[in-house]
Each structure stands twice: as C-alpha cells, then as structure tokens.
Coordinates of C-alpha atoms in Angstrom, one line a residue:
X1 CA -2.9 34.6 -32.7
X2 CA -1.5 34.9 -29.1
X3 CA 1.9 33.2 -28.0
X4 CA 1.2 31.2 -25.2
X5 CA 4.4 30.4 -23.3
X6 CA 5.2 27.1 -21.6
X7 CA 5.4 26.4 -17.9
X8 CA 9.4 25.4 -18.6
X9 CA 9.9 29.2 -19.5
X10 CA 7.8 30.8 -16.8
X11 CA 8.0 28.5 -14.1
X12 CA 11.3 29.7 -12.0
X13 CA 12.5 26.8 -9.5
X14 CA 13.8 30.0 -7.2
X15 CA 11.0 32.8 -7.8
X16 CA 7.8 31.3 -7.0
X17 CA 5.1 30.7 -4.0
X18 CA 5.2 27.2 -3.5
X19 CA 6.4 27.7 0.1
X20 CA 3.4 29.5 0.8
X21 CA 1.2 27.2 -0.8
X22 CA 2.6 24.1 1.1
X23 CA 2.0 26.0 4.4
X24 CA -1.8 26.9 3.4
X25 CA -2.0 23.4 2.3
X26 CA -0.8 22.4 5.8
X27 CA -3.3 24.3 7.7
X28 CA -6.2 23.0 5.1
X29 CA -5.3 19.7 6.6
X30 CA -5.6 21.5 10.2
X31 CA -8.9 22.6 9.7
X32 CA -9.9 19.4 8.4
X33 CA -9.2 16.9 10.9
X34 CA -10.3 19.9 13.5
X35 CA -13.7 18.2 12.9
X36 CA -13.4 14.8 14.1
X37 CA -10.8 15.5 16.5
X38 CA -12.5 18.4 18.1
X39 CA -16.1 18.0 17.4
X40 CA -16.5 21.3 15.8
X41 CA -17.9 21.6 11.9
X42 CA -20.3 18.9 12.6
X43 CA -17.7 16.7 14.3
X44 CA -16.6 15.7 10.5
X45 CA -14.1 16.3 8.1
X46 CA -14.8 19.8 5.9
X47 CA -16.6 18.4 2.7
X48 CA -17.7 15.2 4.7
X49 CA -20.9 17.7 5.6
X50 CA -22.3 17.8 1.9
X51 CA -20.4 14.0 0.6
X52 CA -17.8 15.5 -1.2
X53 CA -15.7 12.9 -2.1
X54 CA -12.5 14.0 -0.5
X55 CA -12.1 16.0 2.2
X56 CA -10.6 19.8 2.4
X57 CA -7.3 17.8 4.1
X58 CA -7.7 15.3 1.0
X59 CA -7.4 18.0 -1.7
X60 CA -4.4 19.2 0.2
X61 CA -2.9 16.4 0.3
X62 CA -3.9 16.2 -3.6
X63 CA -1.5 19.2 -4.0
X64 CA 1.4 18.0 -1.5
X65 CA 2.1 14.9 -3.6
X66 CA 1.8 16.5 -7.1
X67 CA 4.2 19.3 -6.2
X68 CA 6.3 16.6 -5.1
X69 CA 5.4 14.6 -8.1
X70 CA 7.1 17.4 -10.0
X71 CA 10.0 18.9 -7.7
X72 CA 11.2 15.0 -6.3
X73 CA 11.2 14.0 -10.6
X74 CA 13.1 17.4 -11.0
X75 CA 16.0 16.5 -8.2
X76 CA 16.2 12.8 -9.4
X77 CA 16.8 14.2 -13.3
X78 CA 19.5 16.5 -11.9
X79 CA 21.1 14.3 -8.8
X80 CA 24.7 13.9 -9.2
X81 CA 24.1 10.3 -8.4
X82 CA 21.0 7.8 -7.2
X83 CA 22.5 7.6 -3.9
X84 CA 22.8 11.6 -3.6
X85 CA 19.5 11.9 -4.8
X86 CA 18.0 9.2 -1.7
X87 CA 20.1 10.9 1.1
X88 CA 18.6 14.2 0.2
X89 CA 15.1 12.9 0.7
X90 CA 16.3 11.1 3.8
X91 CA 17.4 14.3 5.1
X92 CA 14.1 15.9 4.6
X93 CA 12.1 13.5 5.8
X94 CA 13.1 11.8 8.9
X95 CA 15.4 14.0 11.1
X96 CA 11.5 15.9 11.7
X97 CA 9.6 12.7 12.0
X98 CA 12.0 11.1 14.8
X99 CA 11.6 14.2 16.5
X100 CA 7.5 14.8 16.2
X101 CA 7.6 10.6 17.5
X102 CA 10.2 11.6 20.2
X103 CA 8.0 14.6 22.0
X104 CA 4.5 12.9 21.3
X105 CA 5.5 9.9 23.0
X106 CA 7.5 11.6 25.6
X107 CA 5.8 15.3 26.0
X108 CA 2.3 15.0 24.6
X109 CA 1.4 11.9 25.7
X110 CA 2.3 11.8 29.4
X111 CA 0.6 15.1 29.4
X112 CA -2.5 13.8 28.3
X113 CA -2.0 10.5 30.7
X114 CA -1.2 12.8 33.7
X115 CA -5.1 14.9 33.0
X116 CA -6.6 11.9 33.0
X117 CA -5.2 9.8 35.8
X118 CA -3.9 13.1 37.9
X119 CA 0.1 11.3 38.1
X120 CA 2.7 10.2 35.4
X121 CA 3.0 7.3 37.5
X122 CA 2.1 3.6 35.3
X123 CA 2.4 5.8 32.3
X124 CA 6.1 4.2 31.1
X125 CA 5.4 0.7 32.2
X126 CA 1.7 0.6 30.5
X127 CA 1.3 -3.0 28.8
X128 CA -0.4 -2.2 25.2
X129 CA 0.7 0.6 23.1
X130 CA 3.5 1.6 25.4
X131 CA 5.1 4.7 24.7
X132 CA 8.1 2.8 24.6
X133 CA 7.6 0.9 21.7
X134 CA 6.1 3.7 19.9
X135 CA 9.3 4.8 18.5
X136 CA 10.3 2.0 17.8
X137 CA 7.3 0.1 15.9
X138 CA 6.9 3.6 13.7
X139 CA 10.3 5.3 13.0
X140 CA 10.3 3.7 9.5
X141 CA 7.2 6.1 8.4
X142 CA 5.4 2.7 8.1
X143 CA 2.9 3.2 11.2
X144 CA 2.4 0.2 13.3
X145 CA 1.3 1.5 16.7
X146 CA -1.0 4.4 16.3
X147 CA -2.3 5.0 20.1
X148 CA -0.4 5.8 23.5
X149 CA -1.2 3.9 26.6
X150 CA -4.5 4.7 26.2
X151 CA -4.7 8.1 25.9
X152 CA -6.9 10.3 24.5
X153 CA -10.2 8.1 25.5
X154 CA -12.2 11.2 26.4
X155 CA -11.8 12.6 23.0
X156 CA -14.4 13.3 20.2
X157 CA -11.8 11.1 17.9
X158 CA -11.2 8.3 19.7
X159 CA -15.2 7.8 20.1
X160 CA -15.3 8.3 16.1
X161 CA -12.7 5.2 16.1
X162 CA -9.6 7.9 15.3
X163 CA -7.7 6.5 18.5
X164 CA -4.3 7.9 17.4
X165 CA -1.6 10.2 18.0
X166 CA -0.8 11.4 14.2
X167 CA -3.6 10.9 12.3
X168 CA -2.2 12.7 9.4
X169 CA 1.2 10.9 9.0
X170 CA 0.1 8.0 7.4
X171 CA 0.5 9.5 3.9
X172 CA 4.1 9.6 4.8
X173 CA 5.3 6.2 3.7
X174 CA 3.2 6.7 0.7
X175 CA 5.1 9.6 -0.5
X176 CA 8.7 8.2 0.9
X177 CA 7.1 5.0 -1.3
X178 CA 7.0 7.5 -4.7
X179 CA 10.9 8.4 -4.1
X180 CA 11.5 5.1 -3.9
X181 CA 9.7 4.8 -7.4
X182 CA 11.4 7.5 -9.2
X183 CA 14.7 6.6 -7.9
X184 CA 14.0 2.5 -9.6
X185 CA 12.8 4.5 -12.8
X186 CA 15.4 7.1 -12.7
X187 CA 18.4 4.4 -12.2
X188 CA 17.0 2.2 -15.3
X189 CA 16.8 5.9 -17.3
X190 CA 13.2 6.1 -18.1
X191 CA 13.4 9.6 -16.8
X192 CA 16.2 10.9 -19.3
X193 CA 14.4 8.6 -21.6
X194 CA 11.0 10.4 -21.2
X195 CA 9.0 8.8 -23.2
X196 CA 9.4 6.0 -21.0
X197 CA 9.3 7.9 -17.7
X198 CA 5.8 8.9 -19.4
X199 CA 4.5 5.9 -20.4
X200 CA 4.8 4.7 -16.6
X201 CA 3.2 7.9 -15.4
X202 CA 0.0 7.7 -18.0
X203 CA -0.6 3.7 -16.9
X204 CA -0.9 4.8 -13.2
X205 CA -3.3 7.4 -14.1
X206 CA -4.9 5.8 -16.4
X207 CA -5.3 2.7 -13.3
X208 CA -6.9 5.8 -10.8
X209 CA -9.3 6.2 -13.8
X210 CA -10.3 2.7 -13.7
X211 CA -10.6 3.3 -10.3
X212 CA -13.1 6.2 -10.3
X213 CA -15.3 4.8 -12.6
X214 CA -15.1 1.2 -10.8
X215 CA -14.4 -0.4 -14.2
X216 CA -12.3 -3.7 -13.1
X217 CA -11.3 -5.2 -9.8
X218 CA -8.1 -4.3 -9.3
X219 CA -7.5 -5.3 -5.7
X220 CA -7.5 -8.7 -7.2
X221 CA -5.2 -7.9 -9.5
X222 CA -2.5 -6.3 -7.5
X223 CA -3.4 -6.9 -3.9
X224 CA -1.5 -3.2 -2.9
X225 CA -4.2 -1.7 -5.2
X226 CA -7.0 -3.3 -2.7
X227 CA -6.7 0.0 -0.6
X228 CA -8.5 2.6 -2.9
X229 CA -6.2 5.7 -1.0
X230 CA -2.9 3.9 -2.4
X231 CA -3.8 5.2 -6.4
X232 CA -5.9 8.4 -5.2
X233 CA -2.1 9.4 -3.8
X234 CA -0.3 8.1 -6.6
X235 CA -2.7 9.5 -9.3
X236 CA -1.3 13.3 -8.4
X237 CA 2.3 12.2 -7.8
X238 CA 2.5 10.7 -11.4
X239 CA 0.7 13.5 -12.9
X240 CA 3.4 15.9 -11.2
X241 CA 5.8 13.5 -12.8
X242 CA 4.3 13.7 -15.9
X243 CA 4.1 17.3 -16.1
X244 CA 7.9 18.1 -15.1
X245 CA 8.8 15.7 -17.9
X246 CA 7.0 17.9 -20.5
X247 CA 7.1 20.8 -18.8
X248 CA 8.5 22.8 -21.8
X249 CA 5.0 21.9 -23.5
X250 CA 2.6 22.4 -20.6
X251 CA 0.7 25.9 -21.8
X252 CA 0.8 28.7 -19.2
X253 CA -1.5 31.2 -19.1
X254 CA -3.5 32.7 -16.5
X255 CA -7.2 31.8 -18.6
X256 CA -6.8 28.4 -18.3
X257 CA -5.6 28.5 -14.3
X258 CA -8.3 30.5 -13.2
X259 CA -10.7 28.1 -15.5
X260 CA -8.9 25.2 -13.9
X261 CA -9.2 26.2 -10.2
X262 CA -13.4 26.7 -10.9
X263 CA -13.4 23.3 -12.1
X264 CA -11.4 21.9 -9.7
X265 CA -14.0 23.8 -7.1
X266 CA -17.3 22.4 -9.0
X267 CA -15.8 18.8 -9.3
X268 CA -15.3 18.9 -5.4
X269 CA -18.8 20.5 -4.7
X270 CA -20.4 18.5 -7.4
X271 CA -18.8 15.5 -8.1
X272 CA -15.8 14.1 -10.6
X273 CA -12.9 14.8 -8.2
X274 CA -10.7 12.1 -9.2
X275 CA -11.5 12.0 -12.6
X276 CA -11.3 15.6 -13.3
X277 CA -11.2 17.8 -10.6
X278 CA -7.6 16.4 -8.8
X279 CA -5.6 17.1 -12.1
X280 CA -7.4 20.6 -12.7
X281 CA -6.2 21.7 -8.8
X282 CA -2.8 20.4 -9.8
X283 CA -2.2 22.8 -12.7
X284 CA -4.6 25.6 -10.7
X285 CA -2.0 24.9 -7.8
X286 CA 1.2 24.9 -9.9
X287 CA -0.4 28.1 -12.1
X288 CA -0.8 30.0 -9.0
X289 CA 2.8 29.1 -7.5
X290 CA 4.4 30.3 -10.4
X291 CA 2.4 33.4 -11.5
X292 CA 1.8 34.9 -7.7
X293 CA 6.1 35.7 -7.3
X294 CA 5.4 38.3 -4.7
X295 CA 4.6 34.9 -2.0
X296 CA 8.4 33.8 -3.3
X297 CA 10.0 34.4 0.1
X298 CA 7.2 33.4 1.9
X299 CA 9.4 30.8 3.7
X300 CA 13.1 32.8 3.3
X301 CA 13.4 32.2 6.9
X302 CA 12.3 29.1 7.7
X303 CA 9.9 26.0 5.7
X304 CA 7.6 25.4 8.4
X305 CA 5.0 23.4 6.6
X306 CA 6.2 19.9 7.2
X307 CA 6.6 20.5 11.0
X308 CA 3.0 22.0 10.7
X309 CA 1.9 18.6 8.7
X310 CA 3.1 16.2 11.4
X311 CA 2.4 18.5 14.5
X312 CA -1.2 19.4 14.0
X313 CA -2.4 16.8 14.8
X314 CA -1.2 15.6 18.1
X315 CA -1.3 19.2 19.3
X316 CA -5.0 19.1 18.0
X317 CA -5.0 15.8 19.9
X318 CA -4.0 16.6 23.3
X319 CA -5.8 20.2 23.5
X320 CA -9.1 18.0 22.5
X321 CA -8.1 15.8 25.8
X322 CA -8.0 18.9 27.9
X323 CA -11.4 20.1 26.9
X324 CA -10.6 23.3 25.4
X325 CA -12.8 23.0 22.1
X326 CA -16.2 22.6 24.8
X327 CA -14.6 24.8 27.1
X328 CA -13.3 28.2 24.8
X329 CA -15.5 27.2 21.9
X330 CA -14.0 26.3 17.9
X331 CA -12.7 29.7 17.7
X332 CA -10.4 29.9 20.3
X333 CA -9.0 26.1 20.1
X334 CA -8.2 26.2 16.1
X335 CA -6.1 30.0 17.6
X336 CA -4.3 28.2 20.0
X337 CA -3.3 25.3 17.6
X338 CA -1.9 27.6 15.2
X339 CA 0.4 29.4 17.6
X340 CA 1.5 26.6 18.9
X341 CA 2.1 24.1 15.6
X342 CA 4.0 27.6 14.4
X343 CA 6.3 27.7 17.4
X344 CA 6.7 23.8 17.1
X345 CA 7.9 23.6 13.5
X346 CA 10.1 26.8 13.7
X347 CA 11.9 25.1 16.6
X348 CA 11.5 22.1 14.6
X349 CA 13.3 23.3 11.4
X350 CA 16.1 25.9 13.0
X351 CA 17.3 23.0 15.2
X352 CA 16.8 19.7 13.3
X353 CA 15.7 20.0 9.7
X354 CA 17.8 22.7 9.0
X355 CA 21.0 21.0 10.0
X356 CA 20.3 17.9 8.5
X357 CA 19.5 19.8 5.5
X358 CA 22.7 21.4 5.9
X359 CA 24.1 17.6 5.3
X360 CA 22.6 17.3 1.9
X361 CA 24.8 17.4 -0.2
X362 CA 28.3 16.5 3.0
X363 CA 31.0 14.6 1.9
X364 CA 33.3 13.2 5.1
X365 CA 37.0 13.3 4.4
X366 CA 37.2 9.0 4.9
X367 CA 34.4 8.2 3.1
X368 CA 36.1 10.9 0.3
X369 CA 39.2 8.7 0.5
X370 CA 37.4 5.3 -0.1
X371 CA 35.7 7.0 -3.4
X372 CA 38.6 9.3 -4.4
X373 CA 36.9 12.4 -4.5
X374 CA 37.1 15.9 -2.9
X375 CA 35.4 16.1 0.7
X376 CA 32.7 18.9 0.8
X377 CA 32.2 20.0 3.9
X378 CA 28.4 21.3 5.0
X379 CA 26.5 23.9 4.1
X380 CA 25.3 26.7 6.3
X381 CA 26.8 30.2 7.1
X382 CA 28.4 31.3 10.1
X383 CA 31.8 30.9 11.8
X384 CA 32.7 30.3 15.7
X385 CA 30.7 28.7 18.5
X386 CA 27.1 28.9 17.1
X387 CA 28.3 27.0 13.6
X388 CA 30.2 24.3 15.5
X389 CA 27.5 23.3 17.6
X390 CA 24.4 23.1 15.3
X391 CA 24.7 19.9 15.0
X392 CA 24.4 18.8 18.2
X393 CA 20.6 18.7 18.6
X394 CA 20.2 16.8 15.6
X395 CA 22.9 14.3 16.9
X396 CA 21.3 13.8 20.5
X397 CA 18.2 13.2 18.3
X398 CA 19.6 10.5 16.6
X399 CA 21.1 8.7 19.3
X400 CA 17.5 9.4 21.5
X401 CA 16.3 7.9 18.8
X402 CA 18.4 4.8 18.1
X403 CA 18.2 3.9 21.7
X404 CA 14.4 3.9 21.6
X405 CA 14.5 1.8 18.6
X406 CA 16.8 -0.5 20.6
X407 CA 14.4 -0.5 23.6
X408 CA 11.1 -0.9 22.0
X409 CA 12.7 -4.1 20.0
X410 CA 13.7 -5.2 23.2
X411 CA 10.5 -4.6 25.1

C-alpha cells in the first residue's frame, strides 16, 4: 500500500509557486476581457466562443478567491487579534485601489477625453460621471460610477454595453465581503472550533450546488443570492476555507492533481463547471503551487499580480480608444498591454503597496500607551534617507485621496 501524505505536510506557506500562479491568473483575466474590450477573439470573452459557462477570466478568478479562501482562513486562525487580522487586509487591499482610481480618473481618462475631443478643456467640469466624483462614489470597493465623462464611446466595449473604466474590479467587494465573513466567524470561534467553521463552509457550497442544478429559488429566499455571480464567488472561497481547515487530511499526490486539472479542463469544454469542474481546478491549482517549488521566488522582488488585476483593464481600455488593436492588429496591442500593466504594478507595489505593507503589523508609540503594550515600529530594511521617506508617496496618496472623497461628496 502506498503512504499518501497530506497537503498540511507538503504544502510549505514559504516554498511554493502561488506568486506565480496569481500573476498567470492575472493575465488569464487580460486575455479574457481582451475580447470585448478590443474586438479581437471574436470580440468575446475566451470560452464565450464555444458557451463555456465561465469564461478563461472566470476560472481565474475561480482560483483567486479559493487561494484566498485558504491563505485569508490561514491569517484569521493565526492573527494575534481580529482587529490585526482586518488591518492587514486593509493594507493589502486599498492603498493599490485608491491609486489605480486616482490615475484612471486623472491620467487615463483625460487622455482618452483629450483623443476624442482634441483639448482637456470641459473634461473636469463634465456634468454625468465626472471624474470628480469618481473617487469618491468608488473608494469603498463598492463601485457606484463605472464610466468617465463619457469616455471610451468609440470602443468595441462600450458598443457591447461594457461602458467602464475597470471592468474587472467589481469582484473586489466580493472578496473584501469574504474577509469580512471569516473575521464574524473567526471572532465567534467557529474557526478554532472547525467543525463549525466547516459546517458554514459545506452549507454555502452545498447552496452553489442548488444553484447549478436550479433546484429552488433562492433569490427569493435571500434577495443577495438573486445575483447568480455572488455564490459562483463564494462557492471557491468557502471551499478554500474548507480545505485549510482540514488541510492535514486533504490527500497529496501528484495522480490525483494531474487527474483533477483534466477534469477541471473537460468540465469547462464540456460542461459541469460549477458542480465539478471549479473545485477540481482548486485542488489542481493548490497541487501545482505546492509541488512546482522551483516558481517559489517567482515574486521575491515584487507581487505584481494585484496591480496587474486592477490595471489591465483600463490600460486595455484607453489603448482600445486610440485604435491600436485595428491599427497594429491583436498581436501587437495584448504586447503593449503587458509591458505596460508590468511597469504599472511594479511602480505600483515598490511605492504604495509595499509600504503600506510595511505597516502591517505597526504599532505607534500613543496608541501603544493607550493599550499598554510595546510599540513596534515598521517593517522594511534600510537605514538613512531612502527608509525615512518611503512613506511619503503612500501618504500624498492618502491625503489625494481623502480630498477627492471630500470633493466628490461635495459635488
């Protein structure tokens, strides 16, 4: 009989290839969305072309929430409190988003505006969808205003109906929305108390079931459930869950991932992704990032796939506006979005998400005082000028920010 060990003993939190596996998962959303934004592979979403039922950008984003299904359960079992736990997904998540909000409205945008109109000029003081209430209306993650002053008309997306700047971030508030539900469920202890912490998980897959197979109503039932998008999210979060708290008796071996990844591919050519073929790609996914080690520093320097995830598409977006996908051909336009979205989200991370990062885990010496512990100062290396003044385009980011959240209220 052969030992089969557990994905608790071969899985190592520090030695595996989930960094690269976000950032391919990040350009399979690219390549998606290339379609209707740009009019190339058919003008459609990859997989639209055969009625797949979820798109190549769908099955990353599949993967995206059940990594963080497993790795956001993981930091909630071992925060050092609920409130440690939320500020370090704060950190993560909005420091980049203010910024990707800040130079779409303000560099993207009047771009586009200035190739269609030939000035800046009426740009700022346009009456619907200002750019000066676009801050404001979507720094929460929840997206409320989704177009720019009208930019973009002359694009193969807005004449689908896609007439928006960010396309891709609306599973944002979703997964911020997950946190939120393993924080409630880690503060009442059904995490440490797994069985419970299970239960919860199982009934939320056991609802996208019900879903699949269209046994029920359940729109009717809970009216948040009346979107079909808000379980097919949920379903791989809760099964990421689910597998971190049993990790110790999930099988690994390499039989079943390579067996799980074919199914995973026949359910999405065939049919059967959400019953069958979203949880195989999850454990194909999670086989792959912890048996291929020699991706592990894949993203030593820099994790560049959330800047990639909320930059491709308004870089997509504009370069559609200019004509380049008509004018250099598919090739060419998917080449220049991939330099650029890579330039972007290192500049993104080195100067905002890795100092806010930096802050995880920051303990200010008043705020020690009040609670009567030891301050801890931030993280990072490096002494002299450069150390001191990291921060400072994260705080003129902040303070951009707030002001535009001020204005656009005001407006």
């Amino acid at each position: 009989m052969i030992a089969v060990r557990s994905l608790g003993e071969a899985f190592d939190p520090r030695h595996n290839s989930i960094g690269f596996l976000r950032w391919a998962m990040a350009f399979m959303v690219i390549f998606s969305h290339a379609g209707p934004i740009a009019g190339i592979f058919g003008g459609v979403d990859i997989g639209a072309q055969w009625g797949a039922e979820t798109s190549l950008g769908g099955i990353a984003v599949t993967g995206f929430f059940f990594l963080s299904g497993m790795l956001i359960t993981r930091s909630m079992l071992r925060a050092r409190s609920p409130f440690r736990y939320l500020w370090h997904r704060v950190a993560r998540i909005y420091p980049a988003w203010f910024l990707i909000l800040v130079v779409t409205a303000f560099a993207l945008a009047p771009l586009a505006w200035h190739h269609a109109q030939g000035t800046f000029q009426g740009f700022l003081t346009y009456p619907d969808n200002s750019p000066l209430t676009y801050v404001s209306r979507n720094f929460t993650l929840v997206l409320n205003q989704w177009a720019i002053a009208g930019t973009g008309a002359s694009t193969h997306a807005v004449q689908l109906g896609y007439d928006t700047w960010n396309g891709s971030a609306w599973t944002l508030m979703y997964e911020f929305a997950c946190y939120l539900g393993i924080l409630a469920i880690g503060i009442i202890g059904a995490l440490r108390a797994r069985i419970v912490g299970a239960v919860v998980a199982a009934g939320l897959l056991l609802l996208s079931t019900f879903q699949a197979l269209h046994i029920g109503d359940l729109g009717s039932v809970v009216q948040t459930f009346s979107n079909p998008q808000v379980l097919q999210l949920i379903a791989p979060f809760a099964f990421g869950t689910l597998v971190q708290l049993y990790i110790e008796k999930v099988p690994f071996d390499d039989r079943l991932g390579i067996a799980m990844l074919v199914i995973a591919a026949l359910c999405w050519w065939r049919g059967g992704w959400f019953l069958f073929g979203q949880y195989a790609f999850a454990y194909g996914l999670i086989w792959f990032g912890t048996r291929v080690t020699a991706l592990s520093r894949w993203d030593r320097h820099a994790d560049l796939s959330y800047g990639i995830y909320i930059a491709g598409w308004p870089v997509m977006f504009l370069l559609a506006e200019y004509g380049l996908p008509e004018r250099a051909g598919g090739f060419v336009y998917l080449l220049a979005v991939i330099v650029i979205v890579h330039i972007y989200a290192y500049a993104s991370y080195m100067l905002i998400e890795k100092p806010a990062l930096d802050l995880k885990n920051w303990m200010p010496r008043p705020l020690a005082r009040i609670l009567r512990v030891d301050p801890v100062a931030p993280s990072g290396r490096g002494t002299g000028i450069v150390a001191r003044t990291r921060f400072v385009p994260l705080s003129l980011l902040l303070i951009v920010t707030a002001v535009l959240v001020v204005v656009g209220f005001v407006r």
